[in-house]
Short mmCIF file of C-alpha atoms and ligand atoms in Angstrom, two decimals:
data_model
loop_
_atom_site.label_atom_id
_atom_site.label_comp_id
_atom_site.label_asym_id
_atom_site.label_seq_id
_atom_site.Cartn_x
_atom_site.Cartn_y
_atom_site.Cartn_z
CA UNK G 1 -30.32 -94.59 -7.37
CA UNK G 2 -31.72 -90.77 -6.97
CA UNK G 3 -29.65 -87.88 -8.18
CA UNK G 4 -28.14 -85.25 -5.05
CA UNK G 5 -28.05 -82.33 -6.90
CA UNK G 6 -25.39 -80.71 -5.40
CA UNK G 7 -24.97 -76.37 -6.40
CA UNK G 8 -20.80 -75.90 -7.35
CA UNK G 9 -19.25 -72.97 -5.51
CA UNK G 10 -16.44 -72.25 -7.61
CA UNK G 11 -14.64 -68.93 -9.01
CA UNK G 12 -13.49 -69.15 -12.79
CA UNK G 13 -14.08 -73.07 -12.77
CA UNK G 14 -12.08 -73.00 -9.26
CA UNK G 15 -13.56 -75.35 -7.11
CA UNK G 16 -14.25 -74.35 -3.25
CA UNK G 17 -13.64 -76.64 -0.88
CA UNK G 18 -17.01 -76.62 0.68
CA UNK G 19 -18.60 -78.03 -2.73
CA UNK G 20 -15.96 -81.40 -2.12
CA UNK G 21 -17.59 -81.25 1.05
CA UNK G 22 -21.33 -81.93 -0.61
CA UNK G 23 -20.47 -84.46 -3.09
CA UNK G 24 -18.92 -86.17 0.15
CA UNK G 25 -22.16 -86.07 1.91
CA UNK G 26 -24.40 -86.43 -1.00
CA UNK G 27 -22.71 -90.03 -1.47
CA UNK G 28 -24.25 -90.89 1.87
CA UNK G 29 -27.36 -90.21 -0.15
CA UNK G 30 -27.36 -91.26 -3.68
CA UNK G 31 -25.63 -90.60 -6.74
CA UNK G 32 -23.98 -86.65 -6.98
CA UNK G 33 -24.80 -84.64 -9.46
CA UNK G 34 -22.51 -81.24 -9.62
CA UNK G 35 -24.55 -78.29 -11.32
CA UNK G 36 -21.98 -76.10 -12.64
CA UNK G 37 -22.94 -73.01 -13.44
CA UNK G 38 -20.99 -70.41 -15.32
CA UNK G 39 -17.88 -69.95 -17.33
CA UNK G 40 -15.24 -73.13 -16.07
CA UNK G 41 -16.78 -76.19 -16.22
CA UNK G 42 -13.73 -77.89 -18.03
CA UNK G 43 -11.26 -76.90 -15.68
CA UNK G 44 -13.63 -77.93 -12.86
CA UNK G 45 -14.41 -81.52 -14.32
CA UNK G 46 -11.64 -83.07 -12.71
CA UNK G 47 -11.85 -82.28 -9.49
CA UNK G 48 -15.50 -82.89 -9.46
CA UNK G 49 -14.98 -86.71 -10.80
CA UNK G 50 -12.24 -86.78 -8.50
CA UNK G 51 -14.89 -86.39 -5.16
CA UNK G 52 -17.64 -88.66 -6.85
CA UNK G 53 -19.78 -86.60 -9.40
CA UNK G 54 -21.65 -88.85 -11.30
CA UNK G 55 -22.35 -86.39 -13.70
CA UNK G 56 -22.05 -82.28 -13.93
CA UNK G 57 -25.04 -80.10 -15.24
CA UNK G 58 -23.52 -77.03 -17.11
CA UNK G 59 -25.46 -74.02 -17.65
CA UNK G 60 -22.60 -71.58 -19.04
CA UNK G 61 -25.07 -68.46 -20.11
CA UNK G 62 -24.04 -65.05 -19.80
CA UNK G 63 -27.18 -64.89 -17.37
CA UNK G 64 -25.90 -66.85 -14.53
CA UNK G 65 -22.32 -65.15 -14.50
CA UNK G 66 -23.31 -61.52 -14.70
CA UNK G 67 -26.40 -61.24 -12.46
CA UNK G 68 -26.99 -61.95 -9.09
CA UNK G 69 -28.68 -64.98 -7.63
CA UNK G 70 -32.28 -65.09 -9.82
CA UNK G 71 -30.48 -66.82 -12.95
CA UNK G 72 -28.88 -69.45 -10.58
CA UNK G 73 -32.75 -69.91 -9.12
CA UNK G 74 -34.15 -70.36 -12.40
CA UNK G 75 -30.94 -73.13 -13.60
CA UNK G 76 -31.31 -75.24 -9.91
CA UNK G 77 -35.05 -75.06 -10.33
CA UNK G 78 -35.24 -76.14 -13.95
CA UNK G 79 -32.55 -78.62 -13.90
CA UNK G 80 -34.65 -79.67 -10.54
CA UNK G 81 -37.63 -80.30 -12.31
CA UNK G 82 -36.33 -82.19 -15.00
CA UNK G 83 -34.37 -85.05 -12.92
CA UNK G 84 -36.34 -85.03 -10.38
CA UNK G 85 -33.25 -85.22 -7.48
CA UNK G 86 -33.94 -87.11 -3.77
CA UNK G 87 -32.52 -83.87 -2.43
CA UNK G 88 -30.44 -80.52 -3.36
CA UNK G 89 -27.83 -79.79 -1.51
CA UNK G 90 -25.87 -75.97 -1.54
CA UNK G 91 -23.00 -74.18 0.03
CA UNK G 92 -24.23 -72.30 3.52
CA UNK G 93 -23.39 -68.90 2.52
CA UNK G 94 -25.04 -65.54 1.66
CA UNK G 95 -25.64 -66.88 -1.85
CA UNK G 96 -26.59 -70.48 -1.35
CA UNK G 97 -29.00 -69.45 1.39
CA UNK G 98 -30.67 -67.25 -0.96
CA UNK G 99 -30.39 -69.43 -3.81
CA UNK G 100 -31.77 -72.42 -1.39
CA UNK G 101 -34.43 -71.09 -0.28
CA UNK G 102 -35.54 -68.94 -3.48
CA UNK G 103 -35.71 -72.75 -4.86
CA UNK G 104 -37.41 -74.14 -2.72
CA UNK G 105 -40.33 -72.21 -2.91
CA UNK G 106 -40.16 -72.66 -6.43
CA UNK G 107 -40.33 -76.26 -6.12
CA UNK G 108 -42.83 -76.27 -3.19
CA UNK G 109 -40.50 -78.14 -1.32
CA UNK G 110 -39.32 -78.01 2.84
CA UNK G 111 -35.85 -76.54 3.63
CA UNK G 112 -33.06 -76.97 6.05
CA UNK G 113 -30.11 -74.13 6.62
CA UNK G 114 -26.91 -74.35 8.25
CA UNK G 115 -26.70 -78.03 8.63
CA UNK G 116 -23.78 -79.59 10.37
CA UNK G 117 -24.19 -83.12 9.46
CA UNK G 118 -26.49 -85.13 6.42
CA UNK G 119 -27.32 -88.64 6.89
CA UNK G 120 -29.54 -90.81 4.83
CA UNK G 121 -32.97 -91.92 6.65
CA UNK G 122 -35.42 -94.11 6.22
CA UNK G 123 -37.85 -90.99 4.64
CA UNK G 124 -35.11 -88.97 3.19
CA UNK G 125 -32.21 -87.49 4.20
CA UNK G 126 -31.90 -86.65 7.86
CA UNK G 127 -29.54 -82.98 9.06
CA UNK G 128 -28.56 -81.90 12.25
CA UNK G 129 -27.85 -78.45 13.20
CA UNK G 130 -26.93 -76.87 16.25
CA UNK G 131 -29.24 -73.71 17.36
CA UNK G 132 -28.90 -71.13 20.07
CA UNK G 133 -25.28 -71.24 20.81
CA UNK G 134 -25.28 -74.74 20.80
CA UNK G 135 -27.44 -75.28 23.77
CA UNK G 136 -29.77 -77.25 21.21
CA UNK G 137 -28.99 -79.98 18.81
CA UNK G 138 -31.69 -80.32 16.20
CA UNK G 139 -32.56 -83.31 14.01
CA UNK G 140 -34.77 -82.88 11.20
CA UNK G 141 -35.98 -83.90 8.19
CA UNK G 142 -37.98 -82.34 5.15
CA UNK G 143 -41.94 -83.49 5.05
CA UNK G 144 -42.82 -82.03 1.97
CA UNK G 145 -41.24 -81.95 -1.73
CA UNK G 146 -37.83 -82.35 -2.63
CA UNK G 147 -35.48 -81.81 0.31
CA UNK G 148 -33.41 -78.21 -0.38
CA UNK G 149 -30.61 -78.41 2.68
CA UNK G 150 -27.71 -76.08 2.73
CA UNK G 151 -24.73 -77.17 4.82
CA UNK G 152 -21.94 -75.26 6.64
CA UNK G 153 -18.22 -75.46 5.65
CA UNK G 154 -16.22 -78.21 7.12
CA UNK G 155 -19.57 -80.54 7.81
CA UNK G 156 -17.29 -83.24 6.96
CA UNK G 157 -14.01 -83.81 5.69
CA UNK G 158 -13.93 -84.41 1.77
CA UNK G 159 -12.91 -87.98 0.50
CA UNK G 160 -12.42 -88.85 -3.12
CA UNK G 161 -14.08 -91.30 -4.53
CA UNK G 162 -13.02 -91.18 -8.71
CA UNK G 163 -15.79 -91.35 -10.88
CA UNK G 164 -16.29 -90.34 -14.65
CA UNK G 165 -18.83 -87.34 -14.86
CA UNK G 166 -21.01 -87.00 -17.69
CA UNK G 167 -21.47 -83.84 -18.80
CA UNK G 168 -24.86 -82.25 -19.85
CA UNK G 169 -25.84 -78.94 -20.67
CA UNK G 170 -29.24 -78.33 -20.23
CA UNK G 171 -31.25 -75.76 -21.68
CA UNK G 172 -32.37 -72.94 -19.12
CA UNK G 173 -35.41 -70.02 -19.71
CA UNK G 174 -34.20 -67.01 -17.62
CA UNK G 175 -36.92 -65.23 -16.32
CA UNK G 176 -37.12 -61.51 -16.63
CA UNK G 177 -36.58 -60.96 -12.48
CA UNK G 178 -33.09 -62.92 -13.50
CA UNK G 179 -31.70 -59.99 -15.03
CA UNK G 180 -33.14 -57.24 -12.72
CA UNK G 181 -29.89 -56.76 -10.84
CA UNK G 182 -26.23 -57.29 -12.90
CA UNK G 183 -23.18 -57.35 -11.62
CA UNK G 184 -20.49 -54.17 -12.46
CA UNK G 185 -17.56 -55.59 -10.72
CA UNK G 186 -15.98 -58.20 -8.54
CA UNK G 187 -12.93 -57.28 -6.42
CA UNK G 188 -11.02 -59.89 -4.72
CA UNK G 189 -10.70 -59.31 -0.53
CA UNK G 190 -7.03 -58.94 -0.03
CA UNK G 191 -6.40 -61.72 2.73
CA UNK G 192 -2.42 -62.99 1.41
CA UNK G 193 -1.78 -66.14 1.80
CA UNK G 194 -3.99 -67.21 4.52
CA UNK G 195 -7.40 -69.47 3.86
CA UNK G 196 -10.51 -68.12 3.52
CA UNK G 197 -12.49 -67.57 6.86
CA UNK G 198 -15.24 -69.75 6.56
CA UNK G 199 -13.12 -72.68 4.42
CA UNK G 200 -10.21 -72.71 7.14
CA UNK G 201 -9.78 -76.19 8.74
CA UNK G 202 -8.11 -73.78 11.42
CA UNK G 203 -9.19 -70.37 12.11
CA UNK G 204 -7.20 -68.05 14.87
CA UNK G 205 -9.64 -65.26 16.33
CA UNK G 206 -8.59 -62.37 18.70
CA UNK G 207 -10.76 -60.35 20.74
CA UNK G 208 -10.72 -57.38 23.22
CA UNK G 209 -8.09 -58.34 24.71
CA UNK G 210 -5.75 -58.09 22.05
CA UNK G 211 -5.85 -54.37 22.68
CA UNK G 212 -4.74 -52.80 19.81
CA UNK G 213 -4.33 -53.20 15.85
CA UNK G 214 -0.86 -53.32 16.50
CA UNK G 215 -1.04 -56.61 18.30
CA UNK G 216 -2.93 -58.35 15.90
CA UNK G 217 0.07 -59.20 14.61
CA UNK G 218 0.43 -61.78 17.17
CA UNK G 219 -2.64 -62.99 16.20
CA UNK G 220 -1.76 -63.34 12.54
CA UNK G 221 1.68 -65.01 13.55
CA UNK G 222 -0.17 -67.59 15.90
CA UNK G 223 -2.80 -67.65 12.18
CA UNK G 224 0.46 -68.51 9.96
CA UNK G 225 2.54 -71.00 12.47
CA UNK G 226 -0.54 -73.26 12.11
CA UNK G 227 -1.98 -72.15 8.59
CA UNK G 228 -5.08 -71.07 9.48
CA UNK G 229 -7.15 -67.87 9.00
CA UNK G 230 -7.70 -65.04 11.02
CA UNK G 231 -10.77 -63.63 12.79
CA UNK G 232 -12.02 -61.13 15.00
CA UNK G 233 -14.90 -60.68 17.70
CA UNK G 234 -16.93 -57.94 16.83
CA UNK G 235 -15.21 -56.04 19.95
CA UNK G 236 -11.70 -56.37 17.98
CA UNK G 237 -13.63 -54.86 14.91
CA UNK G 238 -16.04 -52.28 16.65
CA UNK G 239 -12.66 -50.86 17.88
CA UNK G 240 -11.18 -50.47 14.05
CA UNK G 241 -8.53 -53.20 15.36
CA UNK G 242 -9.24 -55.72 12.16
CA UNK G 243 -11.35 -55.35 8.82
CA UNK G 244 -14.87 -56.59 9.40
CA UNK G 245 -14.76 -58.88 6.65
CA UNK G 246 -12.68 -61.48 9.81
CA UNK G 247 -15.70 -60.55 12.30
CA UNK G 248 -17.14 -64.18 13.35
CA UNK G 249 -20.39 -64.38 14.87
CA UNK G 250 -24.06 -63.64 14.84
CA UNK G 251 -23.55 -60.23 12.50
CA UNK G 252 -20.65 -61.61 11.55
CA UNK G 253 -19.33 -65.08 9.79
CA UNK G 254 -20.45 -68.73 10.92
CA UNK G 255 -17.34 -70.50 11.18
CA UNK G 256 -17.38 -74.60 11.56
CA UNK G 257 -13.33 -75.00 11.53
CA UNK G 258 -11.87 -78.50 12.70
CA UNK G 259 -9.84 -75.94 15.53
CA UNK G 260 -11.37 -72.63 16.64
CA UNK G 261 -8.53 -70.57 19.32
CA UNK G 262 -10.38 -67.89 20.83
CA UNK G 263 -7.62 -65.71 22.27
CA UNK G 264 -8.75 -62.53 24.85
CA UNK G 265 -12.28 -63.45 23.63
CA UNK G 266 -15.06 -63.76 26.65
CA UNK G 267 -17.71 -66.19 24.80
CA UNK G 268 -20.65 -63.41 24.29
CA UNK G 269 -23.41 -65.48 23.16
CA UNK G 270 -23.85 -63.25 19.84
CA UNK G 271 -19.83 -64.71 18.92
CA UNK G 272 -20.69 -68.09 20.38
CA UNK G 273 -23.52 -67.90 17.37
CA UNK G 274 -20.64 -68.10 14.65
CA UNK G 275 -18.00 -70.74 16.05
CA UNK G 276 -20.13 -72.80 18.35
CA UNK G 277 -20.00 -75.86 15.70
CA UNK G 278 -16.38 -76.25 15.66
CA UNK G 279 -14.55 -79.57 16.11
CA UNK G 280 -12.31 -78.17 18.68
CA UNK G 281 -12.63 -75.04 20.22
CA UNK G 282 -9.33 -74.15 22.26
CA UNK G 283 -9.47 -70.31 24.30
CA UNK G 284 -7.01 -67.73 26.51
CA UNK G 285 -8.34 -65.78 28.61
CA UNK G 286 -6.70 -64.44 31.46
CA UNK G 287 -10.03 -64.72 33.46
CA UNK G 288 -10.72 -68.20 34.94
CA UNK G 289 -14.81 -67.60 35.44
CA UNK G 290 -14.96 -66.44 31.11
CA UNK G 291 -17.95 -67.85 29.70
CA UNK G 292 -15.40 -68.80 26.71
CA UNK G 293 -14.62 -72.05 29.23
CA UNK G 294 -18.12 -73.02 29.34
CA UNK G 295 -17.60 -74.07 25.32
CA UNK G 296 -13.96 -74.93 25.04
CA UNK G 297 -12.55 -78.21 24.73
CA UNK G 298 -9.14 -77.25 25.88
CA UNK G 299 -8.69 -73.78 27.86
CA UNK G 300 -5.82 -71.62 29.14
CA UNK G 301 -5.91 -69.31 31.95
CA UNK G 302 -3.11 -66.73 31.19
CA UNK G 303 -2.06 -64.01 29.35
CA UNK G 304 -2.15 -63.65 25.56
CA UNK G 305 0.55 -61.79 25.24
CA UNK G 306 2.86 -64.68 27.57
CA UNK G 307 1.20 -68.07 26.12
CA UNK G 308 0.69 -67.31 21.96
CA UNK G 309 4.49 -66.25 21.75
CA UNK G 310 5.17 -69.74 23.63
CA UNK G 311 2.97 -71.47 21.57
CA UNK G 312 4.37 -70.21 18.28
CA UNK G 313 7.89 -71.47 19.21
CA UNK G 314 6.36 -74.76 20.21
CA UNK G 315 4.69 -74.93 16.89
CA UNK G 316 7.83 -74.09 14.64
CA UNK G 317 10.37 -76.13 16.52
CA UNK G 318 8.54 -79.41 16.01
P1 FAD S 401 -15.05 -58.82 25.89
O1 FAD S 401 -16.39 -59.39 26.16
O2 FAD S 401 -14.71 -57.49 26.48
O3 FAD S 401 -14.00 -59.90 26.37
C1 FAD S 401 -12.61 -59.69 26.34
C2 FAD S 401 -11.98 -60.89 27.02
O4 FAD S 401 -10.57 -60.78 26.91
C3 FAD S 401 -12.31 -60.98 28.51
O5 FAD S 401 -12.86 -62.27 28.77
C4 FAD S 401 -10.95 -60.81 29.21
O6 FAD S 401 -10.82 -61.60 30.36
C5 FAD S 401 -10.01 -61.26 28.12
N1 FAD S 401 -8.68 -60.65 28.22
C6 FAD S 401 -8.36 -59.33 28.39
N2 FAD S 401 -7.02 -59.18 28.34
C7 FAD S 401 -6.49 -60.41 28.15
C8 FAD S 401 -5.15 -60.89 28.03
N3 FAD S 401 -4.08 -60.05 28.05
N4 FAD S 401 -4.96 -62.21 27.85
C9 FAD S 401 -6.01 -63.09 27.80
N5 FAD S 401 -7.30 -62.67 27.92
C10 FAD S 401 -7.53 -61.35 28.08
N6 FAD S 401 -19.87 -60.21 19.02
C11 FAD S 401 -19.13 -60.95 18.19
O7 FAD S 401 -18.01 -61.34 18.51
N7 FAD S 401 -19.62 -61.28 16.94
C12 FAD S 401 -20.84 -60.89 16.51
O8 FAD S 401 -21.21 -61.19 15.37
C13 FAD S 401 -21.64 -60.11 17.39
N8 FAD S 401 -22.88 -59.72 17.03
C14 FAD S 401 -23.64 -59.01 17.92
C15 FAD S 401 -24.95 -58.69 17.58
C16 FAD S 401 -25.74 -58.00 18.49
C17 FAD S 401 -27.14 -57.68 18.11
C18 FAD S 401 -25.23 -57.64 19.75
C19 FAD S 401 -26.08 -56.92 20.73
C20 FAD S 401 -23.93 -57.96 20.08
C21 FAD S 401 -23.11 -58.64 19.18
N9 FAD S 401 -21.81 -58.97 19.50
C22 FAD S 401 -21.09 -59.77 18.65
C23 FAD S 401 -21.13 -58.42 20.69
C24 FAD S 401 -21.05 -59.37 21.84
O9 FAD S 401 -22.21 -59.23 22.66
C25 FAD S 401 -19.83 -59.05 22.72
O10 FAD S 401 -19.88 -57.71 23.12
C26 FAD S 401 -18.48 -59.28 22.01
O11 FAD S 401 -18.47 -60.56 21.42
C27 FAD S 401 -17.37 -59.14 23.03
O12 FAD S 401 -16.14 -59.29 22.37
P2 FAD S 401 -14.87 -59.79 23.18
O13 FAD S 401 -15.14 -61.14 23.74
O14 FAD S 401 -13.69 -59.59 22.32
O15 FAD S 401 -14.78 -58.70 24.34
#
């Protein structure tokens, strides 16, 4: 069976859930193949078995933790070449979009961003994605070369499946474009306890109709009754009302949570861009004719400010 290469998202040999996530779908495809890169592959091991990595490619040079994405390019692409993988599958983010498609030019292969589901198909594996707020669901599949497919957070929920990686650590020629940019500094977003905005299997967003910073805190109560993160439309932010770090949409961040809650939130296409794909999408909005309706699964006419504080005591007394 083919190696799925699959790129680990981690921090210090931390794991992110979205990588679980990959080796879940890259079962559905062939055999996983983790490529680790950086300092932490030991304490990463583990988990990686745990979700059904076959075996886990470590490149820990000082290259690939202290520059931006060019050294990971040059690792994926090399490591690529050598094993010849049915497909490469990365983490939908900033990086992994860069990485992906930095790659697959490299490798003169097709790509496929921002999938929402991997299947296996009779040429290769087949993705959906959902485009222009949703109104279109696409199914494709990559013609040429090696498929390179990046996939959103929460795709699909991880399962474990134990199995005993091998480790190898391949040798890897940085380029000289590898070390054009390094890194100075990393500093943590300050966030507390919640999850991570585009990991949360629950994400709690407020909008204009929060009105005010102050009230946010209802928001953020609403967020920590149920565990889930916080986020903002770009309203709520434009206003200085929450950091834009929490804005979700088309400028903002592409969200894919099992349970979006759109609260005072009308549905403007450009935040429909960055939530459309979640599993449940549940809004308030005291206007009956919002556009918000048009999307969610469940909807409540009312007030914000009457229905969260309700549903906060419903949540803690059960
Ligand atoms: P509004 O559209 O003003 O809606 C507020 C809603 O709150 C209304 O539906 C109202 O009925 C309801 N409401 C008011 N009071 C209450 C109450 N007490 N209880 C219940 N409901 C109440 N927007 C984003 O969100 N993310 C983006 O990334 C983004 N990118 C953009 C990029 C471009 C290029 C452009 C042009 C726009 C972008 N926008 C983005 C802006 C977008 O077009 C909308 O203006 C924005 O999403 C509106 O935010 P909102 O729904 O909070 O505000």
């Amino acid at each position: 069976m083919a190696e799925i290469l699959v790129l680990v998202d981690h921090v210090d040999g931390a794991v992110r859930k979205p990588t679980l996530e990959l080796l879940t779908l890259a079962r559905r495809l062939g055999e996983p193949s983790a490529v680790f890169l950086g300092p932490g592959a030991d304490r990463a091991s583990e988990v990686l078995g745990r979700y059904g990595a076959q075996k886990i490619h470590v490149v820990d040079a000082p290259e690939v933790d202290g520059y931006l994405v060019t050294p990971a390019v040059d690792a994926l692409t090399q490591i690529a070449e050598r094993t010849g993988p049915a497909a490469i599958l990365l983490p939908s983010g900033p990086d992994g979009k860069e990485i992906a498609a930095r790659v697959a030019l490299r490798l003169g292969s097709g790509l496929i961003t921002d999938a929402v589901d991997v299947t296996a198909g009779p040429d290769g594996p087949v993705t959906e994605q959902s485009a222009f707020a949703a109104t279109y669901q696409v199914t494709a599949h990559v013609t040429q070369g090696v498929p390179v497919i990046t996939v959103k957070p929460n795709a699909t929920a991880p399962e474990v499946a134990p199995a005993e990686p091998v480790t190898e650590k391949p040798d890897v020629t940085f380029g000289p474009a590898s070390q054009a940019v390094r890194i100075l500094s990393r500093t943590p977003r300050e966030r507390g306890d919640r999850p991570e905005l585009t990991e949360a299997d629950l994400v709690v967003s407020g909008g204009r109709g929060v009105n005010g910073a102050e009230n946010f805190a209802l928001i953020e109560r609403v967020a920590d009754a149920l565990g889930a993160a916080v986020g903002a439309s770009r309203a709520a932010v434009d206003a200085g009302w929450y950091p834009h770090s929490h804005q979700v949409g088309q400028t903002g961040t592409q969200v894919s949570p099992q349970l979006y809650l759109a609260a005072g939130i009308s549905g403007a296409i450009q935040h429909r861009a960055g939530m459309q794909t979640s599993k449940t999408i549940v809004a308030v909005n005291k206007d009956a004719d919002a556009p918000i309706f048009e999307l969610a699964d469940h909807g409540v006419v009312g007030d914000l400010f009457a229905v969260l504080p309700q549903l906060v005591d419903e949540i803690e007394r059960r």
